[in-house]
C-alpha cells in the first residue's frame, strides 16, 4: 500500500495473491483507488460458492465493497433454487434486502425506458462508480451512498439552471 501511495504500481500477481490484505489496509487508511482495484482482483480470483457466499457477503458489507456485494447478490439470484433451504441468512443484516431486490429486478429487467428519468436504483455498481468518477465525486461506499450522492449532485445541477 505504501509503495502504491508513492506512485508504485502493484503487479497483477501481487494484487491477486494479497487482495484481501490490501483491501483491509486500504479501507483502514482510506486508499480508495487501490482498494477498488484489489476488490476487482479479489472478485476475479474468488469463486463464489454456496459455502462461501455468506462470508463474502458479510465481508463486502463490512468493508463497503459494493462490487463484491453485487457479485454475491447476482450469484444468489442465479442459484436461488440451489440455495433455498441449504443456506441460512440469519447473520445477514436486513438492510441488504434492497441489494437483493435490486439484483432480482435487474435479472427480470426488460430494458424498459422511463423517459428521461435516470433510474440509479437498477444500475450496476461499475456504472455508478464511473458516473461518480466522471463528476469528481467519491467512488467508495455502499450502493445506497453512491446513489444518494448522484441524486444530490443531480439536484444541485438542477438548482444551478
Short mmCIF file of C-alpha atoms in Angstrom, two decimals:
data_model
loop_
_atom_site.label_atom_id
_atom_site.label_comp_id
_atom_site.label_asym_id
_atom_site.label_seq_id
_atom_site.Cartn_x
_atom_site.Cartn_y
_atom_site.Cartn_z
CA UNK A 1 0.00 0.00 0.00
CA UNK A 2 2.84 2.41 0.85
CA UNK A 3 4.57 1.54 -2.43
CA UNK A 4 1.33 2.36 -4.27
CA UNK A 5 0.84 5.61 -2.31
CA UNK A 6 4.25 6.79 -3.53
CA UNK A 7 3.42 6.15 -7.18
CA UNK A 8 4.31 2.47 -7.49
CA UNK A 9 2.20 0.00 -9.45
CA UNK A 10 1.40 -3.38 -7.94
CA UNK A 11 1.70 -6.44 -10.15
CA UNK A 12 -1.36 -8.48 -11.07
CA UNK A 13 0.10 -11.42 -9.19
CA UNK A 14 0.59 -9.34 -6.05
CA UNK A 15 -2.98 -8.00 -6.28
CA UNK A 16 -4.45 -11.49 -6.80
CA UNK A 17 -2.47 -13.13 -4.01
CA UNK A 18 -2.91 -10.35 -1.46
CA UNK A 19 -6.25 -8.83 -2.43
CA UNK A 20 -7.94 -9.25 0.93
CA UNK A 21 -4.97 -7.90 2.90
CA UNK A 22 -4.71 -4.94 0.52
CA UNK A 23 -8.44 -4.25 0.83
CA UNK A 24 -8.23 -4.34 4.62
CA UNK A 25 -5.25 -1.96 4.77
CA UNK A 26 -6.67 0.41 2.17
CA UNK A 27 -10.04 0.50 3.89
CA UNK A 28 -8.35 1.34 7.19
CA UNK A 29 -6.21 4.14 5.72
CA UNK A 30 -8.57 5.47 3.02
CA UNK A 31 -6.58 4.48 -0.08
CA UNK A 32 -9.69 4.24 -2.24
CA UNK A 33 -8.37 3.55 -5.75
CA UNK A 34 -6.10 0.71 -4.66
CA UNK A 35 -8.92 -0.71 -2.53
CA UNK A 36 -11.24 -0.77 -5.56
CA UNK A 37 -8.53 -2.31 -7.74
CA UNK A 38 -7.88 -5.00 -5.13
CA UNK A 39 -11.64 -5.62 -4.88
CA UNK A 40 -11.78 -6.28 -8.63
CA UNK A 41 -8.89 -8.75 -8.36
CA UNK A 42 -10.49 -10.41 -5.34
CA UNK A 43 -13.65 -10.97 -7.36
CA UNK A 44 -11.69 -12.36 -10.32
CA UNK A 45 -9.74 -14.77 -8.14
CA UNK A 46 -12.54 -15.90 -5.82
CA UNK A 47 -15.21 -18.32 -6.89
CA UNK A 48 -18.47 -17.60 -5.09
CA UNK A 49 -20.00 -20.85 -3.85
CA UNK A 50 -22.76 -21.98 -1.50
CA UNK A 51 -20.12 -22.49 1.17
CA UNK A 52 -18.53 -19.03 0.99
CA UNK A 53 -21.26 -16.70 -0.26
CA UNK A 54 -22.46 -15.53 3.18
CA UNK A 55 -18.87 -14.91 4.37
CA UNK A 56 -18.17 -12.91 1.21
CA UNK A 57 -21.43 -11.00 1.58
CA UNK A 58 -20.67 -10.06 5.19
CA UNK A 59 -17.09 -9.14 4.28
CA UNK A 60 -18.33 -6.96 1.42
CA UNK A 61 -20.75 -5.22 3.75
CA UNK A 62 -18.12 -4.63 6.45
CA UNK A 63 -15.63 -3.04 4.02
CA UNK A 64 -18.10 -1.19 1.74
CA UNK A 65 -17.20 -3.41 -1.21
CA UNK A 66 -20.22 -2.66 -3.36
CA UNK A 67 -18.94 -4.58 -6.38
CA UNK A 68 -18.29 -7.73 -4.33
CA UNK A 69 -21.70 -7.40 -2.71
CA UNK A 70 -23.30 -7.06 -6.15
CA UNK A 71 -21.38 -10.13 -7.38
CA UNK A 72 -22.62 -12.22 -4.45
CA UNK A 73 -26.18 -10.97 -4.93
CA UNK A 74 -26.03 -11.90 -8.62
CA UNK A 75 -24.82 -15.36 -7.57
CA UNK A 76 -27.74 -15.69 -5.15
CA UNK A 77 -30.26 -14.73 -7.83
CA UNK A 78 -28.70 -17.10 -10.38
CA UNK A 79 -28.60 -20.02 -7.90
CA UNK A 80 -31.72 -19.34 -5.82
CA UNK A 81 -33.17 -22.81 -6.31
CA UNK A 82 -29.98 -24.45 -5.02
CA UNK A 83 -29.72 -22.02 -2.08
CA UNK A 84 -33.25 -22.24 -0.69
CA UNK A 85 -33.27 -24.44 2.39
CA UNK A 86 -29.50 -25.02 2.32
CA UNK A 87 -28.07 -21.66 3.41
CA UNK A 88 -29.00 -19.63 6.48
CA UNK A 89 -29.33 -15.88 6.06
CA UNK A 90 -29.81 -15.25 9.78
CA UNK A 91 -26.46 -13.40 10.10
CA UNK A 92 -27.14 -11.16 7.10
CA UNK A 93 -28.24 -7.63 8.03
CA UNK A 94 -31.77 -6.79 6.94
CA UNK A 95 -30.66 -3.68 5.08
CA UNK A 96 -29.17 -5.94 2.40
CA UNK A 97 -32.68 -6.74 1.21
CA UNK A 98 -32.52 -3.68 -1.05
CA UNK A 99 -29.39 -5.06 -2.71
CA UNK A 100 -31.05 -8.44 -3.17
CA UNK A 101 -34.20 -6.92 -4.62
CA UNK A 102 -32.08 -4.81 -6.96
CA UNK A 103 -30.31 -7.94 -8.22
CA UNK A 104 -33.64 -9.72 -8.71
CA UNK A 105 -35.10 -6.72 -10.51
CA UNK A 106 -32.04 -6.42 -12.77
CA UNK A 107 -32.40 -10.11 -13.61
CA UNK A 108 -36.03 -9.62 -14.64
CA UNK A 109 -35.42 -6.27 -16.35
CA UNK A 110 -36.62 -5.90 -19.90
CA UNK A 111 -34.83 -2.70 -20.86
CA UNK A 112 -37.93 -0.56 -20.48
CA UNK A 113 -37.24 3.16 -20.63
CA UNK A 114 -38.62 5.58 -18.07
CA UNK A 115 -38.36 8.61 -20.33
CA UNK A 116 -35.58 10.99 -19.36
CA UNK A 117 -35.64 9.95 -15.68
CA UNK A 118 -32.42 8.22 -14.65
CA UNK A 119 -33.05 5.14 -12.51
CA UNK A 120 -29.91 4.81 -10.42
CA UNK A 121 -31.50 2.05 -8.33
CA UNK A 122 -31.14 -0.57 -11.08
CA UNK A 123 -27.69 0.46 -12.26
CA UNK A 124 -24.73 -1.79 -11.71
CA UNK A 125 -22.05 -0.71 -9.25
CA UNK A 126 -19.48 -0.23 -12.02
CA UNK A 127 -21.76 2.23 -13.83
CA UNK A 128 -22.48 4.14 -10.62
CA UNK A 129 -18.75 4.37 -9.85
CA UNK A 130 -17.99 5.57 -13.38
CA UNK A 131 -20.65 8.27 -13.15
CA UNK A 132 -19.32 9.41 -9.77
CA UNK A 133 -15.74 9.46 -11.03
CA UNK A 134 -16.71 11.49 -14.10
CA UNK A 135 -18.29 14.08 -11.78
CA UNK A 136 -15.25 14.11 -9.49
CA UNK A 137 -17.19 12.58 -6.62
CA UNK A 138 -16.22 9.86 -4.10
CA UNK A 139 -16.49 6.39 -5.65
CA UNK A 140 -16.04 4.45 -2.40
CA UNK A 141 -19.07 3.46 -0.39
CA UNK A 142 -22.20 1.43 -0.35
CA UNK A 143 -24.57 1.27 -3.29
CA UNK A 144 -27.03 3.44 -1.35
CA UNK A 145 -24.44 6.11 -0.60
CA UNK A 146 -23.34 6.23 -4.25
CA UNK A 147 -26.95 6.64 -5.41
CA UNK A 148 -27.61 9.33 -2.80
CA UNK A 149 -24.50 11.25 -3.88
CA UNK A 150 -25.51 11.10 -7.55
CA UNK A 151 -29.05 12.23 -6.77
CA UNK A 152 -27.75 15.05 -4.58
CA UNK A 153 -25.40 16.13 -7.34
CA UNK A 154 -28.26 15.99 -9.88
CA UNK A 155 -30.43 18.18 -7.63
CA UNK A 156 -27.58 20.69 -7.30
CA UNK A 157 -27.24 20.75 -11.10
CA UNK A 158 -31.00 21.37 -11.44
CA UNK A 159 -30.80 24.25 -8.95
CA UNK A 160 -27.95 25.82 -10.93
CA UNK A 161 -30.16 26.14 -14.04
#
